């Protein structure tokens, strides 16, 4: 469908509203490689407070993008992972990565963005 023929629909608007909320896209991007504990997510995203991370994870869980798994160990282990719905965003992030490498500032000298996300 040509760009000028696209109409703004409520689904598209809701998706953009959700993903454009501060930190949300970075949280999803951080979870793409697999399950992580809260502290790992918090440490992976500079300047993200624990309070805001907690709020965003709850929102993403409510939207069906993130799964919170509780393991009854001592101490209790909690991990966050993307659901199938959340993983379906992977091609979008690949496209944004490629676009940003081409159009936003100078291209990085190494693939440091992907390397840090794959750890």
PDB file of C-alpha atoms in Angstrom:
ATOM      1  CA  UNK A   1       0.000   0.000   0.000  1.00  0.00           C
ATOM      2  CA  UNK A   2       1.535   3.377  -0.975  1.00  0.00           C
ATOM      3  CA  UNK A   3       2.408   5.563   1.992  1.00  0.00           C
ATOM      4  CA  UNK A   4       0.003   8.332   1.053  1.00  0.00           C
ATOM      5  CA  UNK A   5      -2.905   5.876   0.967  1.00  0.00           C
ATOM      6  CA  UNK A   6      -2.316   4.605   4.498  1.00  0.00           C
ATOM      7  CA  UNK A   7      -4.920   5.666   6.995  1.00  0.00           C
ATOM      8  CA  UNK A   8      -4.148   5.978  10.667  1.00  0.00           C
ATOM      9  CA  UNK A   9      -5.984   3.133  12.330  1.00  0.00           C
ATOM     10  CA  UNK A  10      -6.512   2.633  16.055  1.00  0.00           C
ATOM     11  CA  UNK A  11      -4.294  -0.483  16.161  1.00  0.00           C
ATOM     12  CA  UNK A  12      -1.354   1.321  14.592  1.00  0.00           C
ATOM     13  CA  UNK A  13      -1.875   4.333  16.842  1.00  0.00           C
ATOM     14  CA  UNK A  14      -1.963   2.127  19.968  1.00  0.00           C
ATOM     15  CA  UNK A  15       1.199   0.284  18.886  1.00  0.00           C
ATOM     16  CA  UNK A  16       3.099   3.539  18.372  1.00  0.00           C
ATOM     17  CA  UNK A  17       1.820   4.935  21.660  1.00  0.00           C
ATOM     18  CA  UNK A  18       2.997   1.826  23.504  1.00  0.00           C
ATOM     19  CA  UNK A  19       6.425   1.572  21.856  1.00  0.00           C
ATOM     20  CA  UNK A  20       7.145   5.296  21.969  1.00  0.00           C
ATOM     21  CA  UNK A  21       6.668   5.519  25.722  1.00  0.00           C
ATOM     22  CA  UNK A  22      10.033   6.376  27.257  1.00  0.00           C
ATOM     23  CA  UNK A  23      12.215   3.294  27.876  1.00  0.00           C
ATOM     24  CA  UNK A  24       9.686   0.771  26.545  1.00  0.00           C
ATOM     25  CA  UNK A  25      11.380   0.074  23.218  1.00  0.00           C
ATOM     26  CA  UNK A  26      14.788  -0.211  24.904  1.00  0.00           C
ATOM     27  CA  UNK A  27      13.404  -2.706  27.410  1.00  0.00           C
ATOM     28  CA  UNK A  28      11.947  -4.832  24.617  1.00  0.00           C
ATOM     29  CA  UNK A  29      15.217  -4.573  22.671  1.00  0.00           C
ATOM     30  CA  UNK A  30      17.186  -5.661  25.749  1.00  0.00           C
ATOM     31  CA  UNK A  31      14.961  -8.721  26.176  1.00  0.00           C
ATOM     32  CA  UNK A  32      15.208  -9.869  22.542  1.00  0.00           C
ATOM     33  CA  UNK A  33      18.129 -12.280  23.133  1.00  0.00           C
ATOM     34  CA  UNK A  34      16.356 -14.068  25.983  1.00  0.00           C
ATOM     35  CA  UNK A  35      15.171 -14.001  29.609  1.00  0.00           C
ATOM     36  CA  UNK A  36      16.808 -11.607  32.050  1.00  0.00           C
ATOM     37  CA  UNK A  37      16.506 -10.755  35.697  1.00  0.00           C
ATOM     38  CA  UNK A  38      15.377  -7.300  36.789  1.00  0.00           C
ATOM     39  CA  UNK A  39      18.860  -6.124  37.817  1.00  0.00           C
ATOM     40  CA  UNK A  40      20.372  -7.154  34.485  1.00  0.00           C
ATOM     41  CA  UNK A  41      17.758  -5.151  32.559  1.00  0.00           C
ATOM     42  CA  UNK A  42      18.258  -2.174  34.874  1.00  0.00           C
ATOM     43  CA  UNK A  43      22.052  -2.303  34.421  1.00  0.00           C
ATOM     44  CA  UNK A  44      21.795  -2.722  30.648  1.00  0.00           C
ATOM     45  CA  UNK A  45      19.881   0.556  30.171  1.00  0.00           C
ATOM     46  CA  UNK A  46      21.737   3.606  31.509  1.00  0.00           C
ATOM     47  CA  UNK A  47      19.674   6.199  33.400  1.00  0.00           C
ATOM     48  CA  UNK A  48      16.635   3.923  33.757  1.00  0.00           C
ATOM     49  CA  UNK A  49      15.434   3.899  37.363  1.00  0.00           C
ATOM     50  CA  UNK A  50      14.195   0.760  39.048  1.00  0.00           C
ATOM     51  CA  UNK A  51      10.816   2.382  39.687  1.00  0.00           C
ATOM     52  CA  UNK A  52      10.260   3.211  36.025  1.00  0.00           C
ATOM     53  CA  UNK A  53      11.552  -0.196  34.910  1.00  0.00           C
ATOM     54  CA  UNK A  54       9.073  -1.867  37.236  1.00  0.00           C
ATOM     55  CA  UNK A  55       6.225   0.246  35.832  1.00  0.00           C
ATOM     56  CA  UNK A  56       7.191  -0.456  32.223  1.00  0.00           C
ATOM     57  CA  UNK A  57       7.563  -4.192  32.800  1.00  0.00           C
ATOM     58  CA  UNK A  58       4.077  -4.289  34.340  1.00  0.00           C
ATOM     59  CA  UNK A  59       2.678  -2.385  31.348  1.00  0.00           C
ATOM     60  CA  UNK A  60       4.423  -4.706  28.889  1.00  0.00           C
ATOM     61  CA  UNK A  61       3.158  -7.725  30.805  1.00  0.00           C
ATOM     62  CA  UNK A  62      -0.393  -6.344  30.731  1.00  0.00           C
ATOM     63  CA  UNK A  63      -0.091  -5.878  26.950  1.00  0.00           C
ATOM     64  CA  UNK A  64       1.065  -9.469  26.530  1.00  0.00           C
ATOM     65  CA  UNK A  65       4.580  -8.582  25.361  1.00  0.00           C
ATOM     66  CA  UNK A  66       6.505  -9.676  28.456  1.00  0.00           C
ATOM     67  CA  UNK A  67       6.227 -12.777  30.610  1.00  0.00           C
ATOM     68  CA  UNK A  68       7.245 -12.630  34.279  1.00  0.00           C
ATOM     69  CA  UNK A  69       8.417 -16.021  35.507  1.00  0.00           C
ATOM     70  CA  UNK A  70       8.846 -16.693  39.226  1.00  0.00           C
ATOM     71  CA  UNK A  71      11.061 -19.603  40.248  1.00  0.00           C
ATOM     72  CA  UNK A  72      10.464 -20.819  43.831  1.00  0.00           C
ATOM     73  CA  UNK A  73      14.096 -20.999  44.832  1.00  0.00           C
ATOM     74  CA  UNK A  74      15.846 -19.545  47.838  1.00  0.00           C
ATOM     75  CA  UNK A  75      16.140 -16.679  47.208  1.00  0.00           C
ATOM     76  CA  UNK A  76      13.241 -16.427  44.770  1.00  0.00           C
ATOM     77  CA  UNK A  77      14.397 -15.899  41.176  1.00  0.00           C
ATOM     78  CA  UNK A  78      12.294 -13.763  38.848  1.00  0.00           C
ATOM     79  CA  UNK A  79      13.013 -13.522  35.136  1.00  0.00           C
ATOM     80  CA  UNK A  80      11.444 -11.461  32.393  1.00  0.00           C
ATOM     81  CA  UNK A  81      11.191 -12.652  28.821  1.00  0.00           C
ATOM     82  CA  UNK A  82       9.369 -11.690  25.676  1.00  0.00           C
ATOM     83  CA  UNK A  83       6.266 -13.591  24.705  1.00  0.00           C
ATOM     84  CA  UNK A  84       5.701 -14.646  21.105  1.00  0.00           C
ATOM     85  CA  UNK A  85       3.940 -11.307  20.637  1.00  0.00           C
ATOM     86  CA  UNK A  86       6.998  -9.476  21.981  1.00  0.00           C
ATOM     87  CA  UNK A  87       9.452 -11.531  19.911  1.00  0.00           C
ATOM     88  CA  UNK A  88       7.429 -10.656  16.809  1.00  0.00           C
ATOM     89  CA  UNK A  89       8.865  -7.129  17.171  1.00  0.00           C
ATOM     90  CA  UNK A  90      12.378  -8.405  16.375  1.00  0.00           C
ATOM     91  CA  UNK A  91      12.273  -7.536  12.631  1.00  0.00           C
ATOM     92  CA  UNK A  92      11.123  -4.021  13.535  1.00  0.00           C
ATOM     93  CA  UNK A  93      14.161  -3.540  15.772  1.00  0.00           C
ATOM     94  CA  UNK A  94      16.436  -4.968  13.075  1.00  0.00           C
ATOM     95  CA  UNK A  95      15.056  -2.377  10.658  1.00  0.00           C
ATOM     96  CA  UNK A  96      15.446   0.455  13.172  1.00  0.00           C
ATOM     97  CA  UNK A  97      19.027  -0.650  13.859  1.00  0.00           C
ATOM     98  CA  UNK A  98      19.892  -0.646  10.149  1.00  0.00           C
ATOM     99  CA  UNK A  99      18.153   2.697   9.614  1.00  0.00           C
ATOM    100  CA  UNK A 100      19.905   4.291  12.593  1.00  0.00           C
ATOM    101  CA  UNK A 101      23.307   3.010  11.469  1.00  0.00           C
ATOM    102  CA  UNK A 102      22.758   4.660   8.102  1.00  0.00           C
ATOM    103  CA  UNK A 103      20.973   7.880   9.013  1.00  0.00           C
ATOM    104  CA  UNK A 104      21.629   8.820  12.653  1.00  0.00           C
ATOM    105  CA  UNK A 105      25.026  10.407  13.218  1.00  0.00           C
ATOM    106  CA  UNK A 106      28.127   8.612  12.150  1.00  0.00           C
ATOM    107  CA  UNK A 107      28.160   4.858  11.810  1.00  0.00           C
ATOM    108  CA  UNK A 108      29.773   3.064  14.764  1.00  0.00           C
ATOM    109  CA  UNK A 109      33.286   1.708  14.222  1.00  0.00           C
ATOM    110  CA  UNK A 110      32.198  -1.699  15.543  1.00  0.00           C
ATOM    111  CA  UNK A 111      28.954  -3.513  16.014  1.00  0.00           C
ATOM    112  CA  UNK A 112      28.940  -2.466  19.680  1.00  0.00           C
ATOM    113  CA  UNK A 113      25.165  -1.978  19.875  1.00  0.00           C
ATOM    114  CA  UNK A 114      24.433  -5.534  18.830  1.00  0.00           C
ATOM    115  CA  UNK A 115      27.343  -6.974  20.794  1.00  0.00           C
ATOM    116  CA  UNK A 116      26.111  -5.453  24.056  1.00  0.00           C
ATOM    117  CA  UNK A 117      22.549  -6.621  23.403  1.00  0.00           C
ATOM    118  CA  UNK A 118      23.608 -10.201  22.665  1.00  0.00           C
ATOM    119  CA  UNK A 119      25.428 -10.702  25.982  1.00  0.00           C
TER     120      UNK A 119
END
